């Protein structure tokens, strides 16, 4: 029987688990109920289970055969601080918290794969099931790495997936290279000299300098890097003054930078620093520039991406796999795993992104019809990577 067909037998149970997790969303590093649900489920399958890896993370270990080869499959478990606006029975029971990114689904898919592989251990090697906390901004992946993830559970490669609204059900998208961007933040403080607004010659106006600075920063993306390497620099905050007749002493500007390549990220940061320094010198103001690196870009390794595309084609058919569609300017802390190990992070079709069913929207819901495809993808990936020789 085709794998997808045999997985349909688990669909009702997995849907119930997914909806239970959806109804009980927990924020970053607070995933105590979710982690316990995961750990108990793994233990019920007879899988060696490690709690508290990277605070609230859980790792399951499943071995078969004699090979020393090993891979890690990762699911994220955390929810978002959003008030859910759906009315269905499994809507969030926690005010102001919601699984609006489908991590409830990701957790369920990996539990489904653990269940199937424990009953059908047709592979040779070790599978680590990585249930990661705190993907949404708090960095659960680096927390697991700092907790010795790759020393305690040595693996050759690591794999992840994310549901993707707008990608049809039963489809998988694979990128041979960058798939998600970095997410950096910057804060700039312009310190001029306050004065009477009617006597500007007595001051140094940080509002005027800030206005020119915002424009000058827009030249960074357009003029300092290769136009074929995408980047975004968005100024999203500009705070200055609170009176009509006062030139304020300071102005503050903040925003975000997104890029797909580490070199581009560095180029942008350096150019911003030069512009701030030059603008300060030109106007006689003090300009401080703070650039904080967030999640790095998520960059798949090419052989692993091509491997994943072949696996996805086995599950979804050739027509169900898109290779190298446009990457996303969103960010993902799976990037940290890919800095340590080769691997690949794919998008799994969640169906049409209609009626607010888009990521981080209060009307979003993970599509339970995607469960068999996601589980089949994980199971096939393990069987192919750890194929008995
Ligand atoms: Ni997400």
Coordinates of C-alpha atoms and ligand atoms in Angstrom, one line a residue:
X1 CA 0.0 0.0 0.0
X2 CA 1.2 3.5 -0.7
X3 CA 2.6 5.2 2.4
X4 CA 0.0 8.1 2.2
X5 CA -2.8 5.6 2.2
X6 CA -1.5 3.6 5.2
X7 CA -1.0 6.9 7.1
X8 CA -4.7 7.7 6.7
X9 CA -5.4 5.2 9.6
X10 CA -3.6 7.6 12.0
X11 CA -5.4 10.7 10.7
X12 CA -8.2 10.9 13.2
X13 CA -5.9 10.4 16.2
X14 CA -3.4 12.9 14.9
X15 CA -6.1 15.5 14.2
X16 CA -7.3 15.1 17.8
X17 CA -3.8 15.7 19.1
X18 CA -3.3 18.7 16.8
X19 CA -6.6 20.3 17.9
X20 CA -5.8 19.7 21.6
X21 CA -2.5 21.5 21.2
X22 CA -4.2 24.3 19.3
X23 CA -6.7 24.7 22.1
X24 CA -3.8 25.0 24.7
X25 CA -1.3 27.4 23.1
X26 CA 1.8 28.3 25.2
X27 CA 4.4 31.1 24.5
X28 CA 8.1 30.8 24.2
X29 CA 9.8 28.7 27.0
X30 CA 6.4 28.3 28.7
X31 CA 5.5 25.1 26.6
X32 CA 5.2 23.0 29.7
X33 CA 1.9 21.3 28.9
X34 CA 2.9 20.8 25.2
X35 CA 6.3 19.4 26.1
X36 CA 4.8 17.0 28.6
X37 CA 2.2 15.9 26.0
X38 CA 5.0 15.3 23.5
X39 CA 7.2 13.5 26.0
X40 CA 4.4 11.2 27.2
X41 CA 3.4 10.4 23.7
X42 CA 7.0 9.5 22.8
X43 CA 7.3 7.3 25.9
X44 CA 4.0 5.6 25.1
X45 CA 5.6 4.6 21.8
X46 CA 8.6 3.1 23.6
X47 CA 10.9 5.9 22.3
X48 CA 13.8 7.1 24.5
X49 CA 12.8 10.5 25.6
X50 CA 14.8 13.5 27.0
X51 CA 13.0 16.4 28.6
X52 CA 14.4 19.8 29.3
X53 CA 16.7 20.1 26.4
X54 CA 17.1 23.9 25.9
X55 CA 14.7 24.7 28.7
X56 CA 11.3 23.3 27.5
X57 CA 12.6 21.3 24.5
X58 CA 12.1 17.5 24.2
X59 CA 14.2 15.1 22.2
X60 CA 13.1 11.6 21.2
X61 CA 15.6 8.9 20.1
X62 CA 14.7 6.0 17.8
X63 CA 17.3 3.5 16.7
X64 CA 17.1 0.7 14.2
X65 CA 19.7 -1.6 12.7
X66 CA 23.4 -1.1 13.3
X67 CA 24.4 1.9 11.2
X68 CA 26.0 4.9 13.0
X69 CA 24.3 7.3 10.7
X70 CA 21.9 9.7 12.3
X71 CA 19.6 12.6 11.4
X72 CA 17.5 15.1 13.3
X73 CA 14.0 16.1 12.4
X74 CA 12.8 19.3 14.1
X75 CA 9.3 20.7 15.0
X76 CA 8.7 23.9 16.8
X77 CA 6.1 24.0 19.7
X78 CA 5.4 27.6 20.7
X79 CA 2.5 29.9 20.1
X80 CA 2.0 33.7 19.6
X81 CA 0.7 36.5 21.8
X82 CA -2.4 36.9 19.6
X83 CA -6.1 36.8 20.5
X84 CA -7.7 34.1 18.4
X85 CA -10.8 35.2 16.5
X86 CA -11.9 31.8 15.2
X87 CA -15.1 30.3 16.6
X88 CA -14.5 26.6 16.0
X89 CA -14.5 24.1 18.9
X90 CA -10.7 23.7 19.1
X91 CA -10.1 27.5 19.3
X92 CA -7.6 28.7 21.9
X93 CA -8.7 28.4 25.5
X94 CA -5.9 30.8 26.6
X95 CA -6.7 34.5 26.3
X96 CA -4.3 36.4 24.2
X97 CA -2.4 33.3 23.0
X98 CA -2.8 31.5 19.8
X99 CA -1.2 28.9 17.5
X100 CA -1.3 31.3 14.6
X101 CA 1.8 29.9 12.9
X102 CA 0.9 26.3 12.8
X103 CA 3.5 25.0 15.3
X104 CA 0.7 22.8 16.7
X105 CA 0.6 21.2 13.3
X106 CA 4.4 20.8 13.1
X107 CA 4.5 19.2 16.5
X108 CA 1.7 16.8 15.5
X109 CA 3.4 15.8 12.2
X110 CA 6.6 14.9 14.0
X111 CA 4.7 12.9 16.6
X112 CA 2.9 11.1 13.7
X113 CA 6.2 10.3 12.1
X114 CA 7.6 9.0 15.5
X115 CA 4.6 6.8 15.9
X116 CA 4.7 5.3 12.4
X117 CA 8.5 4.8 12.4
X118 CA 8.4 3.1 15.8
X119 CA 5.8 0.6 14.5
X120 CA 7.6 0.2 11.1
X121 CA 11.4 0.7 11.9
X122 CA 12.4 0.1 8.3
X123 CA 15.6 2.1 8.4
X124 CA 19.2 1.6 9.5
X125 CA 20.5 4.3 12.0
X126 CA 19.2 6.8 14.5
X127 CA 16.5 9.3 14.2
X128 CA 16.4 12.3 16.7
X129 CA 13.0 13.9 17.0
X130 CA 13.7 17.5 18.0
X131 CA 10.7 19.3 19.6
X132 CA 12.0 22.8 19.9
X133 CA 10.7 25.6 22.1
X134 CA 10.5 29.3 21.4
X135 CA 10.8 29.7 17.7
X136 CA 8.9 33.0 17.7
X137 CA 11.7 35.5 18.4
X138 CA 13.1 34.0 21.6
X139 CA 15.6 31.6 20.0
X140 CA 14.8 28.1 21.2
X141 CA 17.1 26.7 18.6
X142 CA 20.3 28.4 19.9
X143 CA 19.1 27.5 23.4
X144 CA 19.1 23.8 22.5
X145 CA 22.5 24.1 20.8
X146 CA 23.9 25.8 23.9
X147 CA 22.5 22.9 25.9
X148 CA 24.7 20.5 24.0
X149 CA 22.2 19.3 21.5
X150 CA 24.7 18.2 18.8
X151 CA 27.1 16.7 21.4
X152 CA 24.5 14.7 23.2
X153 CA 22.7 13.7 20.0
X154 CA 25.3 13.6 17.3
X155 CA 23.7 13.8 13.8
X156 CA 24.9 14.1 10.2
X157 CA 22.1 16.4 9.1
X158 CA 19.1 18.2 10.3
X159 CA 15.7 18.8 8.7
X160 CA 12.8 21.1 9.3
X161 CA 9.5 22.1 7.7
X162 CA 6.9 24.9 8.0
X163 CA 3.4 24.9 6.8
X164 CA 2.8 27.4 4.0
X165 CA -0.6 29.1 3.4
X166 CA -1.0 29.8 -0.3
X167 CA 0.9 26.7 -1.3
X168 CA -1.6 24.0 -2.4
X169 CA -2.4 21.1 -0.2
X170 CA -0.2 18.1 -1.1
X171 CA 2.6 20.4 -2.4
X172 CA 6.1 21.0 -1.0
X173 CA 8.4 23.9 -1.9
X174 CA 12.2 23.3 -1.6
X175 CA 14.9 26.0 -1.9
X176 CA 18.5 25.1 -2.9
X177 CA 20.0 27.9 -0.8
X178 CA 18.4 30.8 1.1
X179 CA 14.8 30.1 2.1
X180 CA 14.2 32.7 4.9
X181 CA 16.0 36.0 5.6
X182 CA 17.8 37.3 8.6
X183 CA 15.9 39.6 11.0
X184 CA 18.1 42.3 12.4
X185 CA 17.1 45.5 14.3
X186 CA 18.7 48.9 14.6
X187 CA 18.4 51.9 16.9
X188 CA 19.9 55.3 16.0
X189 CA 20.0 58.2 18.4
X190 CA 20.7 61.7 17.1
X191 CA 21.8 64.1 19.8
X192 CA 21.7 67.7 18.6
X193 CA 21.1 70.8 20.7
X194 CA 17.7 72.0 21.8
X195 CA 16.6 75.5 21.1
X196 CA 13.7 77.9 20.6
X197 CA 12.0 76.9 17.4
X198 CA 12.0 80.6 16.3
X199 CA 15.8 80.8 16.9
X200 CA 17.2 77.7 15.1
X201 CA 20.6 79.3 14.8
X202 CA 21.1 78.6 18.5
X203 CA 20.5 74.8 18.1
X204 CA 21.4 71.7 16.2
X205 CA 18.1 70.3 14.9
X206 CA 17.9 66.5 15.2
X207 CA 14.6 66.4 13.3
X208 CA 16.1 67.8 10.2
X209 CA 19.2 65.5 10.5
X210 CA 16.9 62.5 11.1
X211 CA 14.8 63.3 8.1
X212 CA 17.9 63.4 5.9
X213 CA 19.2 60.3 7.6
X214 CA 16.1 58.3 6.8
X215 CA 16.5 59.2 3.1
X216 CA 20.2 58.5 3.1
X217 CA 19.6 55.0 4.7
X218 CA 17.3 54.2 1.7
X219 CA 20.4 54.5 -0.5
X220 CA 22.1 51.6 1.3
X221 CA 20.0 48.8 -0.3
X222 CA 19.8 50.6 -3.7
X223 CA 23.5 51.7 -4.0
X224 CA 25.8 49.6 -1.9
X225 CA 25.0 46.0 -2.7
X226 CA 24.5 43.8 -5.8
X227 CA 20.9 44.5 -7.0
X228 CA 20.5 40.7 -7.6
X229 CA 21.0 40.0 -3.9
X230 CA 17.8 41.0 -2.1
X231 CA 17.7 43.0 1.1
X232 CA 15.2 45.3 2.9
X233 CA 15.9 48.2 5.1
X234 CA 12.8 49.6 6.7
X235 CA 12.8 52.5 9.1
X236 CA 9.7 51.9 11.2
X237 CA 10.1 54.3 14.1
X238 CA 10.9 58.1 14.3
X239 CA 10.5 59.7 17.7
X240 CA 11.3 63.4 18.4
X241 CA 10.0 66.3 20.3
X242 CA 6.7 67.1 22.0
X243 CA 6.1 70.8 21.6
X244 CA 5.3 73.2 18.7
X245 CA 7.9 75.8 19.6
X246 CA 10.9 73.7 20.7
X247 CA 13.6 72.2 18.6
X248 CA 14.2 69.0 20.6
X249 CA 17.5 67.9 21.9
X250 CA 17.3 64.3 20.5
X251 CA 15.6 62.2 17.9
X252 CA 15.4 58.4 17.8
X253 CA 15.1 56.2 14.7
X254 CA 14.6 52.5 14.6
X255 CA 13.8 49.7 12.2
X256 CA 14.7 46.3 10.7
X257 CA 17.0 44.9 8.1
X258 CA 16.4 41.6 6.2
X259 CA 18.8 39.9 3.8
X260 CA 19.5 36.4 2.6
X261 CA 23.3 36.3 2.6
X262 CA 25.7 37.0 5.5
X263 CA 27.9 39.2 3.2
X264 CA 25.0 41.4 2.3
X265 CA 24.0 41.7 5.9
X266 CA 27.5 42.9 6.8
X267 CA 27.6 45.3 3.8
X268 CA 24.3 46.9 5.0
X269 CA 25.4 47.2 8.6
X270 CA 28.7 48.8 7.6
X271 CA 27.1 51.2 5.2
X272 CA 24.6 52.3 7.8
X273 CA 27.4 52.9 10.3
X274 CA 29.3 55.1 7.7
X275 CA 26.2 57.1 6.9
X276 CA 25.4 57.7 10.6
X277 CA 29.0 58.8 11.3
X278 CA 29.1 61.1 8.2
X279 CA 25.8 62.6 8.9
X280 CA 26.8 63.4 12.5
X281 CA 30.0 65.1 11.3
X282 CA 28.2 67.0 8.6
X283 CA 25.7 68.6 11.0
X284 CA 27.8 68.7 14.2
X285 CA 25.5 66.3 16.0
X286 CA 26.3 63.1 18.0
X287 CA 24.8 60.1 16.3
X288 CA 24.9 56.7 18.0
X289 CA 24.2 53.6 15.9
X290 CA 23.3 50.3 17.4
X291 CA 22.8 47.3 15.1
X292 CA 21.5 44.1 16.7
X293 CA 21.7 40.9 14.8
X294 CA 18.7 38.6 15.2
X295 CA 18.0 35.3 13.5
X296 CA 20.5 34.6 10.7
X297 CA 19.3 33.8 7.2
X298 CA 18.1 30.3 6.8
X299 CA 20.2 28.7 4.1
X300 CA 19.6 25.1 2.9
X301 CA 22.6 23.1 1.8
X302 CA 22.3 22.2 -1.8
X303 CA 22.8 18.3 -1.7
X304 CA 20.3 18.0 1.2
X305 CA 17.8 20.3 -0.6
X306 CA 18.0 18.2 -3.7
X307 CA 17.6 15.1 -1.6
X308 CA 14.5 16.6 0.0
X309 CA 13.0 17.5 -3.4
X310 CA 13.3 13.8 -4.4
X311 CA 11.7 12.7 -1.2
X312 CA 8.9 15.2 -1.6
X313 CA 8.3 14.0 -5.2
X314 CA 7.9 10.4 -3.9
X315 CA 5.2 11.7 -1.6
X316 CA 3.5 14.4 -3.6
X317 CA 4.4 13.4 -7.2
X318 CA 6.7 15.5 -9.4
X319 CA 4.0 18.0 -10.0
X320 CA 3.6 18.6 -6.3
X321 CA 7.1 19.8 -5.8
X322 CA 8.3 23.3 -6.6
X323 CA 12.1 23.8 -6.5
X324 CA 13.5 27.3 -5.9
X325 CA 10.4 29.4 -5.7
X326 CA 10.9 32.9 -4.3
X327 CA 12.2 32.8 -0.7
X328 CA 10.5 34.7 2.1
X329 CA 11.7 37.8 3.9
X330 CA 10.4 36.3 7.1
X331 CA 12.9 34.7 9.5
X332 CA 13.2 31.4 11.3
X333 CA 15.6 30.2 14.0
X334 CA 16.1 26.8 12.2
X335 CA 18.9 28.9 10.7
X336 CA 21.0 28.2 13.7
X337 CA 20.8 24.5 13.2
X338 CA 21.8 25.0 9.6
X339 CA 24.9 26.9 10.7
X340 CA 26.0 23.8 12.6
X341 CA 24.9 20.9 10.3
X342 CA 23.9 20.4 6.6
X343 CA 20.2 20.2 6.1
X344 CA 17.1 21.5 4.6
X345 CA 13.9 23.4 5.7
X346 CA 11.0 23.0 3.3
X347 CA 7.5 24.5 3.1
X348 CA 4.5 22.2 3.2
X349 CA 1.3 23.3 1.5
X350 CA -1.4 24.4 3.9
X351 CA -3.9 25.2 1.1
X352 CA -5.3 28.6 0.0
X353 CA -4.4 31.5 2.3
X354 CA -8.0 32.8 2.2
X355 CA -10.3 34.2 4.9
X356 CA -7.4 35.3 7.0
X357 CA -5.8 31.8 7.0
X358 CA -2.3 33.4 6.7
X359 CA 0.6 33.1 9.2
X360 CA 0.2 35.2 12.3
X361 CA -3.4 36.2 11.5
X362 CA -6.0 35.8 14.2
X363 CA -8.2 33.7 11.8
X364 CA -5.4 31.3 10.9
X365 CA -5.6 27.5 11.4
X366 CA -3.3 24.7 10.5
X367 CA -4.9 22.5 7.8
X368 CA -5.5 19.0 9.2
X369 CA -5.7 17.7 5.7
X370 CA -2.0 18.4 5.4
X371 CA -1.2 15.9 8.2
X372 CA -0.8 12.7 6.0
X373 CA 1.5 14.6 3.6
X374 CA 3.7 16.0 6.4
X375 CA 4.0 12.7 8.1
X376 CA 4.6 10.8 4.9
X377 CA 7.4 13.4 4.0
X378 CA 9.1 12.8 7.4
X379 CA 8.8 9.0 7.2
X380 CA 10.0 8.9 3.6
X381 CA 12.9 11.2 4.4
X382 CA 14.1 8.9 7.2
X383 CA 13.7 5.8 5.1
X384 CA 15.7 7.3 2.2
X385 CA 18.4 8.9 4.3
X386 CA 18.9 5.9 6.5
X387 CA 18.3 3.3 3.8
X388 CA 19.6 -0.1 4.8
X389 CA 22.5 -1.1 2.6
Ligands
LIG1 NI1 6.3 29.6 12.4

